Amino acid sequence: DAGVIQSPRHEVTEMGQEVTLRCKPISGHNSLFWYRQTMMRGLELLIYFNNNVPIDDSGMPEDRFSAKMPNASFSTLKIQPSEPRDSAVYFCASSPERGGLSEQFFGPGTRLTVL
Amino acid sequence: KQEVTQIPAALSVPEGENLVLNCSFTDSAIYNLQWFRQDPGKGLTSLLLIQSSQREQTSGRLNASLDKSSGRSTLYIAASQPGDSATYLCAGYGSARQLTFGSGTQLTVLP
């Protein structure tokens, strides 16, 4: 298995632009997670899906952030409009069981820079 | 709310030394604890997962323990190598129903 796949690996954009991050989880995994990592706040859970349904989006910072999972093999995290404070590394992870009851496997991340 | 603390923030050891990384958590109602490794500019690699019913897990030179009553977990690395240099993160899954991460210990193994 190729593991969790994320694209793009790096994104540089200007404030106000829309940003879309993509994730393909490991085949057969039921749960998908979006995390954000910054120096100041460490790793934070933004949202997680179970069987393509959003279960907990309490970590989504504000309405500018939205996430979708149209099918079991694809998810997107969208920021519109982007702001400089959104600059961070965004990780997608998947897990074979619901929530965090089993091991989570992380993708390589997308490094986002908003100018 | 679960809080996870890792001390020290950074550790430097000579090659070949055995070492212990510490992780403490506040929510004793923890379901599992996971140790990860993160190399600079890379994603997280899962090392070990300990379920709440287990006391330890081993993989190669790595051994992780979990003591729920004291709110502590340790990651033991035997015969450290320069390739072990990375940041090690622990994360607990508890009553908040999400993984809560520590801030990590940056390990440097000197050749």
Short mmCIF file of C-alpha atoms in Angstrom, two decimals:
data_model
loop_
_atom_site.label_atom_id
_atom_site.label_comp_id
_atom_site.label_asym_id
_atom_site.label_seq_id
_atom_site.Cartn_x
_atom_site.Cartn_y
_atom_site.Cartn_z
CA ASP A 1 0.00 0.00 0.00
CA ALA A 2 1.25 3.49 -0.81
CA GLY A 3 0.18 4.87 2.54
CA VAL A 4 -1.76 8.09 2.99
CA ILE A 5 -1.28 10.36 -0.01
CA GLN A 6 -1.53 14.13 0.22
CA SER A 7 -1.30 16.80 -2.44
CA PRO A 8 0.13 19.26 -2.99
CA ARG A 9 3.22 18.81 -0.81
CA HIS A 10 3.86 22.55 -0.79
CA GLU A 11 1.51 25.42 -1.46
CA VAL A 12 2.36 29.11 -1.53
CA THR A 13 -0.52 31.49 -2.02
CA GLU A 14 -1.50 35.05 -1.38
CA MET A 15 -3.87 36.22 1.29
CA GLY A 16 -7.47 36.02 0.18
CA GLN A 17 -6.98 33.15 -2.24
CA GLU A 18 -8.77 29.84 -1.96
CA VAL A 19 -6.65 26.85 -1.00
CA THR A 20 -7.65 23.21 -1.45
CA LEU A 21 -5.69 20.40 0.15
CA ARG A 22 -6.28 16.81 -0.90
CA CYS A 23 -5.96 13.46 0.79
CA LYS A 24 -6.28 9.83 -0.22
CA PRO A 25 -6.47 7.54 2.82
CA ILE A 26 -5.18 4.00 3.03
CA SER A 27 -7.59 1.66 1.27
CA GLY A 28 -9.95 -0.04 3.70
CA HIS A 29 -9.53 2.49 6.49
CA ASN A 30 -12.78 3.77 7.95
CA SER A 31 -11.61 6.94 9.66
CA LEU A 32 -9.88 10.00 8.23
CA PHE A 33 -8.41 12.88 10.17
CA TRP A 34 -7.16 16.35 9.28
CA TYR A 35 -4.54 17.88 11.57
CA ARG A 36 -2.63 21.16 11.57
CA GLN A 37 0.88 21.54 12.98
CA THR A 38 2.45 24.85 13.97
CA MET A 39 5.41 25.72 16.14
CA MET A 40 3.21 27.61 18.56
CA ARG A 41 0.35 25.13 18.98
CA GLY A 42 1.84 21.80 17.99
CA LEU A 43 -0.47 19.23 16.39
CA GLU A 44 -4.18 19.97 16.51
CA LEU A 45 -7.08 17.92 15.23
CA LEU A 46 -9.26 19.92 12.85
CA ILE A 47 -11.89 17.37 11.84
CA TYR A 48 -12.40 13.66 11.56
CA PHE A 49 -14.64 11.50 9.40
CA ASN A 50 -15.89 8.01 9.99
CA ASN A 51 -17.28 6.14 6.98
CA ASN A 52 -17.21 9.43 5.03
CA VAL A 53 -19.38 11.22 7.61
CA PRO A 54 -17.94 14.16 9.62
CA ILE A 55 -18.02 13.15 13.28
CA ASP A 56 -16.15 15.90 15.08
CA ASP A 57 -15.38 19.27 13.50
CA SER A 58 -14.91 21.15 16.76
CA GLY A 59 -11.28 21.83 15.88
CA MET A 60 -12.06 23.69 12.68
CA PRO A 61 -10.87 27.20 13.53
CA GLU A 62 -13.57 29.19 11.75
CA ASP A 63 -16.01 29.24 8.88
CA ARG A 64 -13.24 29.87 6.40
CA PHE A 65 -12.31 26.21 6.81
CA SER A 66 -14.38 23.41 5.34
CA ALA A 67 -13.77 19.73 4.73
CA LYS A 68 -15.49 17.12 2.63
CA MET A 69 -15.21 13.42 2.07
CA PRO A 70 -17.30 12.53 -0.98
CA ASN A 71 -16.18 8.91 -0.96
CA ALA A 72 -14.02 6.48 0.96
CA SER A 73 -10.89 7.26 -1.04
CA PHE A 74 -10.81 11.04 -1.15
CA SER A 75 -11.08 14.04 1.14
CA THR A 76 -10.47 17.77 0.76
CA LEU A 77 -9.74 20.56 3.20
CA LYS A 78 -10.56 23.99 1.83
CA ILE A 79 -9.63 27.40 3.17
CA GLN A 80 -11.46 30.35 1.68
CA PRO A 81 -10.29 33.06 1.99
CA SER A 82 -6.82 32.18 3.22
CA GLU A 83 -4.95 34.35 5.73
CA PRO A 84 -1.26 34.48 6.75
CA ARG A 85 -2.08 32.92 10.12
CA ASP A 86 -3.25 29.79 8.28
CA SER A 87 0.38 29.08 7.37
CA ALA A 88 1.17 25.65 8.81
CA VAL A 89 1.72 22.03 7.88
CA TYR A 90 -1.55 20.21 7.33
CA PHE A 91 -1.57 16.47 7.83
CA CYS A 92 -4.11 13.90 6.83
CA ALA A 93 -4.23 10.58 8.68
CA SER A 94 -6.33 7.45 8.41
CA SER A 95 -7.17 4.62 10.74
CA PRO A 96 -8.83 1.24 10.25
CA GLU A 97 -11.27 1.75 13.12
CA ARG A 98 -13.58 4.45 14.36
CA GLY A 99 -11.96 7.48 15.93
CA GLY A 100 -8.64 6.88 17.63
CA LEU A 101 -9.29 3.37 18.84
CA SER A 102 -6.58 2.01 16.60
CA GLU A 103 -3.32 3.15 15.11
CA GLN A 104 -3.35 6.28 12.98
CA PHE A 105 -1.21 6.52 9.86
CA PHE A 106 -0.14 9.93 8.69
CA GLY A 107 0.51 11.33 5.25
CA PRO A 108 3.60 13.41 4.43
CA GLY A 109 1.74 16.68 4.95
CA THR A 110 1.12 19.82 2.93
CA ARG A 111 3.22 22.82 3.89
CA LEU A 112 1.04 25.88 3.35
CA THR A 113 2.44 29.38 3.21
CA VAL A 114 0.03 32.28 2.90
CA LEU A 115 1.74 35.55 2.02
CA LYS B 1 -9.41 18.12 29.00
CA GLN B 2 -6.51 15.82 28.23
CA GLU B 3 -3.08 17.38 28.48
CA VAL B 4 0.04 15.55 27.34
CA THR B 5 3.50 16.63 28.42
CA GLN B 6 6.86 15.43 27.19
CA ILE B 7 10.06 16.14 29.07
CA PRO B 8 12.76 16.90 28.12
CA ALA B 9 12.07 18.97 25.03
CA ALA B 10 15.47 18.03 23.65
CA LEU B 11 17.97 15.28 24.38
CA SER B 12 21.43 14.60 23.02
CA VAL B 13 23.19 11.26 23.63
CA PRO B 14 26.23 9.44 22.25
CA GLU B 15 25.70 6.53 19.92
CA GLY B 16 25.14 3.19 21.61
CA GLU B 17 23.50 4.58 24.71
CA ASN B 18 20.19 3.26 25.98
CA LEU B 19 17.69 6.05 26.61
CA VAL B 20 14.20 6.73 27.91
CA LEU B 21 11.74 9.33 26.66
CA ASN B 22 8.97 10.37 29.00
CA CYS B 23 5.33 11.23 28.40
CA SER B 24 2.76 12.18 31.01
CA PHE B 25 -0.98 12.65 30.59
CA THR B 26 -3.73 14.03 32.79
CA ASP B 27 -6.75 11.96 31.76
CA SER B 28 -6.45 8.52 33.34
CA ALA B 29 -9.47 7.37 31.31
CA ILE B 30 -7.17 6.78 28.40
CA TYR B 31 -8.04 4.19 25.75
CA ASN B 32 -4.64 3.99 24.14
CA LEU B 33 -1.36 5.80 23.76
CA GLN B 34 0.61 6.04 20.55
CA TRP B 35 4.26 6.93 19.99
CA PHE B 36 5.31 8.58 16.74
CA ARG B 37 8.55 9.62 15.15
CA GLN B 38 8.81 12.77 13.03
CA ASP B 39 11.83 13.56 10.88
CA PRO B 40 12.44 17.19 9.87
CA GLY B 41 10.03 18.29 7.16
CA LYS B 42 8.30 14.93 7.12
CA GLY B 43 5.11 13.36 8.37
CA LEU B 44 4.62 11.26 11.47
CA THR B 45 5.59 7.61 11.50
CA SER B 46 3.73 5.41 13.95
CA LEU B 47 6.11 3.46 16.18
CA LEU B 48 4.01 1.74 18.80
CA LEU B 49 0.41 1.72 20.02
CA ILE B 50 -0.39 0.60 23.55
CA GLN B 51 -4.00 -0.19 24.39
CA SER B 52 -5.23 0.66 27.88
CA SER B 53 -5.40 -3.05 28.73
CA GLN B 54 -1.71 -3.48 27.92
CA ARG B 55 1.30 -2.45 29.94
CA GLU B 56 3.89 -2.46 27.20
CA GLN B 57 4.65 -3.02 23.55
CA THR B 58 7.91 -3.87 21.85
CA SER B 59 9.18 -3.42 18.33
CA GLY B 60 12.81 -4.13 17.64
CA ARG B 61 14.96 -1.83 19.77
CA LEU B 62 11.91 0.09 20.97
CA ASN B 63 9.84 -0.67 24.06
CA ALA B 64 6.94 1.47 25.21
CA SER B 65 5.20 1.17 28.56
CA LEU B 66 1.94 2.57 29.85
CA ASP B 67 0.99 3.18 33.48
CA LYS B 68 -2.52 4.58 33.61
CA SER B 69 -2.58 4.98 37.37
CA SER B 70 0.39 7.33 37.35
CA GLY B 71 -0.49 8.93 34.01
CA ARG B 72 2.83 8.07 32.45
CA SER B 73 4.27 6.37 29.41
CA THR B 74 7.89 5.79 28.51
CA LEU B 75 9.62 4.95 25.25
CA TYR B 76 12.83 3.02 25.73
CA ILE B 77 15.33 2.98 22.88
CA ALA B 78 18.11 0.43 23.16
CA ALA B 79 21.54 0.85 21.62
CA SER B 80 20.76 4.20 20.04
CA GLN B 81 22.02 4.98 16.54
CA PRO B 82 22.46 8.27 14.65
CA GLY B 83 19.52 7.20 12.47
CA ASP B 84 17.31 7.41 15.55
CA SER B 85 17.73 11.18 15.56
CA ALA B 86 14.26 12.68 15.17
CA THR B 87 11.45 14.22 17.18
CA TYR B 88 9.42 11.69 19.15
CA LEU B 89 5.80 12.48 19.92
CA CYS B 90 3.39 10.70 22.19
CA ALA B 91 -0.36 11.03 21.81
CA GLY B 92 -3.14 9.82 24.06
CA TYR B 93 -6.68 8.90 23.04
CA GLY B 94 -9.09 9.35 25.91
CA SER B 95 -12.47 10.64 26.94
CA ALA B 96 -12.21 13.61 24.58
CA ARG B 97 -12.44 11.07 21.74
CA GLN B 98 -9.47 12.48 19.91
CA LEU B 99 -5.71 12.07 19.93
CA THR B 100 -4.03 14.69 22.09
CA PHE B 101 -0.36 15.17 21.24
CA GLY B 102 2.56 16.15 23.39
CA SER B 103 4.98 18.76 22.11
CA GLY B 104 7.64 16.16 21.45
CA THR B 105 11.21 15.36 22.46
CA GLN B 106 13.87 16.20 19.89
CA LEU B 107 16.48 13.44 20.05
CA THR B 108 19.98 13.75 18.66
CA VAL B 109 22.22 10.68 18.68
CA LEU B 110 25.83 11.69 18.17
CA PRO B 111 28.13 9.38 16.18
#
